Coordinates of N, CA and C in Angstrom, one line a residue:
K1 N 21.6 -82.5 -164.2 CA 21.2 -81.7 -163.1 C 19.7 -81.7 -162.9
R2 N 19.4 -81.9 -161.7 CA 17.9 -82.0 -161.3 C 17.4 -80.6 -161.0
A3 N 16.2 -80.3 -161.5 CA 15.6 -79.0 -161.1 C 15.2 -79.0 -159.7
E4 N 15.6 -77.9 -159.0 CA 15.3 -77.8 -157.6 C 13.9 -77.2 -157.4
S5 N 13.2 -77.8 -156.5 CA 11.8 -77.2 -156.2 C 12.0 -76.2 -155.1
H6 N 11.3 -75.1 -155.2 CA 11.4 -74.0 -154.2 C 10.3 -74.1 -153.2
H7 N 10.6 -74.2 -151.9 CA 9.6 -74.2 -150.8 C 9.7 -72.9 -150.1
Y8 N 8.6 -72.3 -149.8 CA 8.6 -71.1 -149.1 C 7.8 -71.3 -147.8
E9 N 8.3 -70.6 -146.7 CA 7.6 -70.7 -145.5 C 7.1 -69.2 -145.2
I10 N 5.8 -69.2 -144.8 CA 5.2 -67.9 -144.6 C 5.1 -67.7 -143.1
Y11 N 5.5 -66.5 -142.6 CA 5.4 -66.1 -141.2 C 4.6 -64.8 -141.1
K12 N 3.9 -64.8 -140.0 CA 3.1 -63.5 -139.6 C 4.0 -62.7 -138.7
I13 N 4.2 -61.5 -139.0 CA 5.1 -60.6 -138.1 C 4.1 -59.8 -137.2
V14 N 4.3 -60.0 -135.9 CA 3.5 -59.2 -134.9 C 4.5 -58.5 -134.0
P15 N 4.0 -57.4 -133.4 CA 4.9 -56.7 -132.4 C 5.3 -57.6 -131.3
H16 N 6.5 -57.4 -130.7 CA 7.0 -58.2 -129.7 C 6.1 -58.5 -128.5
D17 N 5.5 -57.4 -127.9 CA 4.6 -57.7 -126.8 C 3.2 -58.0 -127.1
S18 N 2.8 -58.0 -128.3 CA 1.4 -58.3 -128.6 C 1.0 -59.7 -128.6
F19 N 2.0 -60.6 -128.6 CA 1.6 -62.1 -128.7 C 2.6 -62.9 -127.9
R20 N 2.1 -63.7 -127.0 CA 2.8 -64.6 -126.3 C 2.0 -65.9 -126.2
E21 N 2.6 -67.0 -126.5 CA 1.9 -68.3 -126.5 C 1.3 -68.6 -125.1
S22 N 2.0 -68.1 -124.1 CA 1.5 -68.4 -122.7 C 0.3 -67.7 -122.3
E23 N -0.1 -66.6 -123.1 CA -1.3 -65.8 -122.8 C -2.5 -66.5 -123.4
P24 N -3.6 -66.5 -122.6 CA -4.8 -67.1 -123.2 C -5.4 -66.2 -124.3
P25 N -6.2 -66.7 -125.2 CA -6.9 -65.8 -126.1 C -7.7 -64.7 -125.4
F26 N -7.9 -63.6 -126.1 CA -8.6 -62.5 -125.5 C -9.9 -62.9 -124.8
H27 N -10.7 -63.8 -125.5 CA -12.0 -64.1 -125.0 C -12.0 -65.0 -123.7
E28 N -10.8 -65.5 -123.4 CA -10.6 -66.3 -122.2 C -10.1 -65.5 -121.0
V29 N -9.7 -64.3 -121.2 CA -9.2 -63.4 -120.1 C -10.4 -62.8 -119.4
A30 N -10.6 -63.0 -118.1 CA -11.7 -62.5 -117.4 C -11.7 -61.0 -117.4
E31 N -12.9 -60.4 -117.5 CA -13.1 -58.9 -117.4 C -12.9 -58.5 -115.9
Q32 N -12.3 -57.4 -115.7 CA -12.2 -56.8 -114.4 C -12.8 -55.4 -114.4
M33 N -13.5 -55.0 -113.3 CA -14.0 -53.7 -113.2 C -13.0 -52.7 -112.7
A34 N -13.0 -51.5 -113.3 CA -12.1 -50.4 -112.9 C -12.8 -49.1 -112.9
V35 N -12.3 -48.2 -112.1 CA -13.0 -46.9 -112.0 C -12.0 -45.9 -112.7
V36 N -12.6 -44.9 -113.4 CA -11.8 -43.9 -114.0 C -11.5 -42.8 -112.9
A37 N -10.2 -42.7 -112.5 CA -9.8 -41.8 -111.5 C -9.5 -40.4 -112.0
H38 N -9.1 -40.3 -113.3 CA -8.7 -39.0 -113.9 C -8.7 -39.2 -115.4
I39 N -9.0 -38.1 -116.1 CA -8.9 -38.1 -117.5 C -8.0 -37.0 -117.9
N40 N -7.0 -37.3 -118.7 CA -6.1 -36.2 -119.3 C -6.5 -36.0 -120.7
Q41 N -7.3 -35.0 -121.0 CA -7.8 -34.7 -122.3 C -6.6 -34.4 -123.3
A42 N -5.6 -33.7 -122.8 CA -4.5 -33.3 -123.7 C -3.8 -34.6 -124.2
K43 N -3.6 -35.6 -123.4 CA -2.9 -36.8 -123.8 C -3.9 -37.9 -124.2
Q44 N -5.2 -37.6 -124.1 CA -6.2 -38.5 -124.5 C -6.1 -39.9 -123.8
L45 N -5.9 -39.8 -122.4 CA -5.7 -41.0 -121.6 C -6.7 -40.9 -120.4
A46 N -7.2 -42.1 -120.1 CA -8.0 -42.3 -118.8 C -7.1 -43.0 -117.8
Y47 N -6.9 -42.5 -116.6 CA -6.2 -43.1 -115.6 C -7.2 -43.9 -114.8
V48 N -7.0 -45.2 -114.7 CA -8.0 -46.1 -114.1 C -7.3 -47.0 -113.0
T49 N -8.2 -47.3 -112.0 CA -7.7 -48.2 -110.9 C -8.6 -49.4 -110.9
V50 N -8.0 -50.6 -110.9 CA -8.8 -51.8 -110.8 C -8.9 -52.2 -109.4
R51 N -7.8 -52.2 -108.6 CA -7.8 -52.5 -107.2 C -6.5 -52.1 -106.6
R52 N -6.3 -52.2 -105.4 CA -5.0 -51.8 -104.7 C -3.9 -52.5 -105.5
G53 N -2.9 -51.8 -106.0 CA -1.7 -52.4 -106.7 C -1.9 -52.5 -108.2
V54 N -3.1 -52.2 -108.7 CA -3.4 -52.4 -110.1 C -4.0 -51.1 -110.7
D55 N -3.2 -50.3 -111.3 CA -3.7 -49.1 -112.0 C -3.0 -49.0 -113.3
L56 N -3.6 -48.3 -114.2 CA -3.0 -48.2 -115.6 C -3.7 -47.0 -116.3
T57 N -3.1 -46.7 -117.5 CA -3.7 -45.7 -118.3 C -4.4 -46.5 -119.5
V58 N -5.5 -46.0 -120.0 CA -6.2 -46.5 -121.1 C -6.4 -45.4 -122.1
P59 N -6.0 -45.6 -123.4 CA -6.3 -44.6 -124.4 C -7.8 -44.4 -124.6
L60 N -8.2 -43.1 -124.6 CA -9.6 -42.8 -124.8 C -10.1 -43.4 -126.1
S61 N -9.3 -43.5 -127.1 CA -9.7 -44.1 -128.4 C -10.1 -45.5 -128.3
S62 N -9.6 -46.2 -127.2 CA -10.0 -47.7 -127.1 C -11.3 -47.9 -126.3
I63 N -11.9 -46.8 -125.9 CA -13.1 -47.0 -125.1 C -14.3 -46.5 -126.0
P64 N -15.2 -47.4 -126.3 CA -16.2 -47.0 -127.3 C -17.2 -45.9 -126.9
N65 N -17.4 -45.7 -125.7 CA -18.4 -44.6 -125.2 C -17.6 -43.5 -124.6
T66 N -18.3 -42.4 -124.5 CA -17.8 -41.2 -123.8 C -17.8 -41.5 -122.3
I67 N -16.7 -41.2 -121.6 CA -16.6 -41.5 -120.2 C -16.3 -40.2 -119.4
K68 N -16.3 -40.3 -118.1 CA -16.0 -39.2 -117.2 C -15.3 -39.7 -116.0
T69 N -14.7 -38.9 -115.2 CA -14.2 -39.3 -113.9 C -15.3 -40.0 -113.1
G70 N -15.0 -41.2 -112.6 CA -16.1 -41.9 -111.9 C -16.7 -43.0 -112.7
S71 N -16.6 -43.0 -114.0 CA -17.1 -44.0 -114.8 C -16.5 -45.4 -114.5
I72 N -17.3 -46.4 -114.6 CA -16.8 -47.8 -114.3 C -16.6 -48.5 -115.7
L73 N -15.4 -49.0 -115.9 CA -15.1 -49.7 -117.1 C -14.9 -51.2 -116.9
A74 N -15.2 -52.0 -117.8 CA -14.9 -53.5 -117.8 C -13.7 -53.7 -118.7
L75 N -12.6 -54.1 -118.1 CA -11.3 -54.3 -118.9 C -10.9 -55.7 -118.9
R76 N -10.2 -56.1 -119.9 CA -9.5 -57.4 -120.0 C -8.0 -56.9 -120.0
L77 N -7.2 -57.4 -119.0 CA -5.9 -57.0 -118.8 C -4.8 -58.1 -119.1
V78 N -3.7 -57.6 -119.5 CA -2.5 -58.5 -119.6 C -1.4 -57.9 -118.7
K79 N -0.6 -58.7 -118.1 CA 0.4 -58.3 -117.2 C 1.8 -58.6 -117.8
S80 N 2.7 -57.7 -117.7 CA 4.1 -57.9 -118.2 C 5.0 -57.3 -117.2
I81 N 6.3 -57.6 -117.3 CA 7.3 -57.1 -116.4 C 8.3 -56.3 -117.2
R82 N 8.5 -55.0 -116.9 CA 9.4 -54.2 -117.6 C 10.3 -53.5 -116.6
R83 N 11.6 -53.6 -116.7 CA 12.5 -52.9 -115.8 C 12.1 -53.2 -114.3
E84 N 11.9 -54.5 -114.1 CA 11.6 -55.0 -112.7 C 10.3 -54.4 -112.2
R85 N 9.4 -53.9 -113.0 CA 8.1 -53.4 -112.6 C 7.0 -54.1 -113.3
I86 N 5.9 -54.4 -112.6 CA 4.8 -55.0 -113.2 C 3.9 -53.9 -113.9
I87 N 3.7 -54.2 -115.2 CA 2.9 -53.2 -116.0 C 1.6 -53.9 -116.5
Y88 N 0.5 -53.2 -116.3 CA -0.8 -53.8 -116.8 C -1.2 -53.0 -118.1
R89 N -1.8 -53.7 -119.0 CA -2.2 -53.1 -120.3 C -3.6 -53.7 -120.6
A90 N -4.5 -52.8 -120.9 CA -5.9 -53.2 -121.3 C -5.9 -53.7 -122.7
I91 N -6.4 -54.9 -122.9 CA -6.5 -55.4 -124.3 C -7.9 -55.2 -124.9
T92 N -8.9 -55.1 -124.0 CA -10.2 -54.6 -124.4 C -10.8 -53.7 -123.3
A93 N -11.6 -52.8 -123.7 CA -12.3 -51.9 -122.7 C -13.7 -51.6 -123.2
R94 N -14.6 -51.5 -122.2 CA -16.0 -51.1 -122.5 C -16.5 -50.5 -121.2
T95 N -17.6 -49.7 -121.4 CA -18.3 -49.1 -120.3 C -19.0 -50.2 -119.6
A96 N -18.9 -50.3 -118.3 CA -19.6 -51.4 -117.5 C -21.1 -51.1 -117.4
L97 N -21.8 -52.2 -117.4 CA -23.2 -52.1 -117.2 C -23.5 -51.8 -115.7
N98 N -24.7 -51.2 -115.5 CA -25.0 -50.8 -114.1 C -24.9 -51.9 -113.1
N99 N -25.3 -53.1 -113.5 CA -25.3 -54.2 -112.5 C -23.9 -54.7 -112.2
E100 N -22.9 -54.2 -113.0 CA -21.5 -54.6 -112.8 C -20.7 -53.7 -111.8
H101 N -21.3 -52.5 -111.5 CA -20.6 -51.5 -110.7 C -20.1 -52.0 -109.4
E102 N -20.9 -52.8 -108.7 CA -20.6 -53.3 -107.4 C -19.4 -54.3 -107.4
Q103 N -19.0 -54.8 -108.6 CA -17.8 -55.7 -108.7 C -16.5 -54.9 -108.7
C104 N -16.5 -53.6 -108.7 CA -15.3 -52.8 -108.7 C -14.6 -52.8 -107.4
E105 N -13.5 -53.5 -107.3 CA -12.7 -53.6 -106.0 C -12.0 -52.3 -105.7
A106 N -11.9 -51.4 -106.6 CA -11.2 -50.1 -106.3 C -12.0 -49.2 -105.4
L107 N -13.3 -49.4 -105.3 CA -14.2 -48.5 -104.6 C -14.6 -49.2 -103.3
S108 N -14.8 -48.3 -102.2 CA -15.3 -48.8 -100.9 C -16.2 -47.7 -100.4
R109 N -17.3 -48.2 -99.8 CA -18.3 -47.3 -99.2 C -17.7 -47.0 -97.8
F110 N -18.0 -45.8 -97.3 CA -17.5 -45.4 -95.9 C -18.5 -44.5 -95.2
K111 N -18.4 -44.4 -93.9 CA -19.1 -43.5 -93.1 C -18.3 -43.1 -91.9
G112 N -18.1 -41.8 -91.6 CA -17.3 -41.4 -90.5 C -17.4 -40.0 -90.2
K113 N -16.5 -39.5 -89.4 CA -16.4 -38.1 -89.0 C -15.1 -37.5 -89.6
C114 N -15.1 -36.3 -90.1 CA -13.9 -35.8 -90.7 C -13.2 -34.8 -89.8
H115 N -11.9 -34.8 -90.0 CA -11.0 -33.8 -89.4 C -10.3 -33.0 -90.4
I116 N -10.4 -31.7 -90.4 CA -9.8 -30.9 -91.4 C -8.5 -30.3 -90.9
A117 N -7.4 -30.4 -91.6 CA -6.1 -29.9 -91.2 C -6.0 -28.4 -91.8
V118 N -5.0 -27.7 -91.3 CA -4.8 -26.3 -91.6 C -4.7 -26.0 -93.1
P119 N -3.9 -26.7 -93.9 CA -3.8 -26.4 -95.3 C -5.1 -26.6 -96.1
G120 N -6.1 -27.2 -95.5 CA -7.4 -27.4 -96.3 C -7.7 -28.9 -96.6
F121 N -6.7 -29.8 -96.4 CA -7.0 -31.2 -96.7 C -7.5 -31.8 -95.4
G122 N -8.0 -33.0 -95.4 CA -8.5 -33.6 -94.2 C -8.5 -35.1 -94.3
W123 N -9.1 -35.7 -93.2 CA -9.2 -37.2 -93.1 C -10.6 -37.5 -92.6
V124 N -11.1 -38.6 -93.1 CA -12.3 -39.2 -92.5 C -11.8 -40.3 -91.5
H125 N -12.2 -40.2 -90.3 CA -11.8 -41.2 -89.3 C -12.9 -42.2 -89.2
L126 N -12.6 -43.5 -89.4 CA -13.6 -44.6 -89.4 C -13.6 -45.2 -88.0
N127 N -14.7 -45.9 -87.7 CA -14.8 -46.6 -86.4 C -13.7 -47.7 -86.2
D128 N -13.2 -48.3 -87.3 CA -12.2 -49.3 -87.1 C -10.7 -48.8 -87.0
G129 N -10.6 -47.4 -86.8 CA -9.3 -46.8 -86.7 C -8.6 -46.4 -88.0
K130 N -9.1 -46.8 -89.1 CA -8.6 -46.4 -90.4 C -9.0 -45.0 -90.7
R131 N -8.3 -44.4 -91.6 CA -8.6 -43.1 -92.1 C -8.5 -43.0 -93.6
I132 N -9.3 -42.0 -94.1 CA -9.4 -41.8 -95.6 C -9.0 -40.4 -95.9
F133 N -8.2 -40.1 -96.8 CA -7.7 -38.8 -97.2 C -8.8 -38.0 -97.9
I134 N -8.9 -36.7 -97.6 CA -9.9 -35.8 -98.3 C -9.1 -34.7 -98.9
E135 N -9.2 -34.6 -100.2 CA -8.4 -33.6 -101.0 C -9.0 -32.2 -100.7
P136 N -8.2 -31.1 -100.7 CA -8.7 -29.8 -100.5 C -9.9 -29.4 -101.3
R137 N -9.9 -29.8 -102.6 CA -11.1 -29.4 -103.5 C -12.4 -30.0 -102.9
V138 N -12.4 -31.2 -102.3 CA -13.6 -31.8 -101.7 C -13.9 -31.1 -100.5
V139 N -12.9 -30.7 -99.6 CA -13.2 -29.9 -98.4 C -13.9 -28.6 -98.8
E140 N -13.4 -27.9 -99.8 CA -14.0 -26.7 -100.2 C -15.4 -26.9 -100.8
Q141 N -15.5 -27.8 -101.7 CA -16.7 -28.1 -102.4 C -17.9 -28.4 -101.5
Y142 N -17.7 -29.1 -100.4 CA -18.7 -29.5 -99.5 C -18.7 -28.7 -98.2
S143 N -17.8 -27.7 -98.1 CA -17.7 -26.8 -96.9 C -17.6 -27.7 -95.7
L144 N -16.6 -28.7 -95.7 CA -16.5 -29.6 -94.6 C -15.7 -28.9 -93.4
T145 N -16.1 -29.2 -92.2 CA -15.5 -28.7 -91.0 C -15.2 -29.9 -90.1
T146 N -14.2 -29.8 -89.2 CA -13.9 -30.8 -88.3 C -15.1 -31.2 -87.5
G147 N -15.3 -32.5 -87.5 CA -16.5 -33.1 -86.8 C -17.7 -33.4 -87.7
S148 N -17.7 -32.9 -88.9 CA -18.8 -33.2 -89.8 C -18.9 -34.7 -90.0
S149 N -20.1 -35.2 -90.0 CA -20.4 -36.6 -90.3 C -20.6 -36.7 -91.8
I150 N -19.8 -37.6 -92.4 CA -19.9 -37.8 -93.9 C -20.0 -39.2 -94.2
E151 N -20.5 -39.5 -95.4 CA -20.5 -40.9 -96.0 C -20.3 -40.7 -97.5
G152 N -19.8 -41.7 -98.1 CA -19.6 -41.7 -99.5 C -18.8 -42.9 -100.0
I153 N -18.1 -42.6 -101.1 CA -17.3 -43.7 -101.7 C -15.8 -43.2 -101.7
A154 N -14.9 -44.2 -101.4 CA -13.5 -43.9 -101.4 C -12.9 -44.8 -102.5
I155 N -11.8 -44.3 -103.1 CA -11.1 -45.0 -104.1 C -9.7 -45.4 -103.6
Q156 N -9.2 -46.5 -104.1 CA -7.8 -46.9 -103.8 C -6.9 -45.9 -104.6
S157 N -5.9 -45.3 -104.0 CA -5.1 -44.3 -104.6 C -3.6 -44.5 -104.2
Y158 N -2.7 -44.4 -105.2 CA -1.3 -44.6 -104.9 C -0.7 -43.2 -104.6
N159 N 0.0 -43.1 -103.5 CA 0.7 -41.9 -103.0 C 2.2 -42.1 -103.5
K160 N 2.6 -41.4 -104.5 CA 3.9 -41.5 -105.0 C 5.0 -41.0 -104.0
K161 N 4.7 -40.0 -103.3 CA 5.7 -39.4 -102.3 C 6.0 -40.5 -101.2
R162 N 5.0 -41.2 -100.8 CA 5.2 -42.2 -99.7 C 5.3 -43.6 -100.2
S163 N 5.1 -43.8 -101.6 CA 5.2 -45.1 -102.2 C 4.3 -46.1 -101.5
E164 N 3.0 -45.7 -101.3 CA 2.0 -46.6 -100.7 C 0.6 -46.3 -101.2
W165 N -0.2 -47.4 -101.0 CA -1.6 -47.3 -101.4 C -2.4 -46.9 -100.2
N166 N -3.4 -46.0 -100.5 CA -4.3 -45.5 -99.4 C -5.7 -45.3 -100.0
L167 N -6.6 -45.0 -99.2 CA -8.0 -44.7 -99.7 C -8.1 -43.1 -99.7
K168 N -8.8 -42.6 -100.7 CA -9.1 -41.2 -100.7 C -10.5 -41.0 -101.1
V169 N -11.2 -40.0 -100.6 CA -12.6 -39.7 -100.8 C -12.7 -39.5 -102.3
F170 N -13.7 -40.2 -102.9 CA -13.9 -40.1 -104.3 C -15.2 -39.3 -104.6
S171 N -16.3 -39.6 -103.8 CA -17.5 -38.9 -103.9 C -18.1 -39.0 -102.5
L172 N -18.9 -38.0 -102.1 CA -19.5 -38.1 -100.8 C -20.9 -37.4 -100.7
N173 N -21.6 -37.8 -99.7 CA -22.9 -37.1 -99.3 C -22.7 -36.7 -97.9
T174 N -23.0 -35.5 -97.5 CA -23.0 -35.1 -96.1 C -24.2 -35.7 -95.4
C175 N -24.1 -36.1 -94.2 CA -25.2 -36.7 -93.4 C -26.1 -35.6 -92.9

């Protein structure tokens, strides 16, 4: 009888969604700018918007610096499909440099006149016929009235009730 030699194969075990050969290495995925729309301290999550149709949550522990609502982040994203929905996940996150802020597609500058509705919310009417939603807290904070000229920055925001993307006032300066 001949002695059998033993050959072993070694495999690295990784979580199912963390590795796909079709995905480029992290350093080859382009960074995208995103704005922090909301922070949930209890869940330790930042809700961020990259552009219309692309929003996600990022664990605060994955962001090296302290952030606040309105902070701009540079993210490297991977896209997957789960239950017939496109899901984005940040594989890297950092606070964007000042010269990168203009690259954020989720933000738009605007100037127009506002119309305030009875319950306290309102709309900015733009010259091109479009309108931007104003939350009641912004109406109250800036004491806005119908006809006020305002300018500021709007953010792409998803309306779950209507299942559509719209702009809403993010920050503003009264004229």
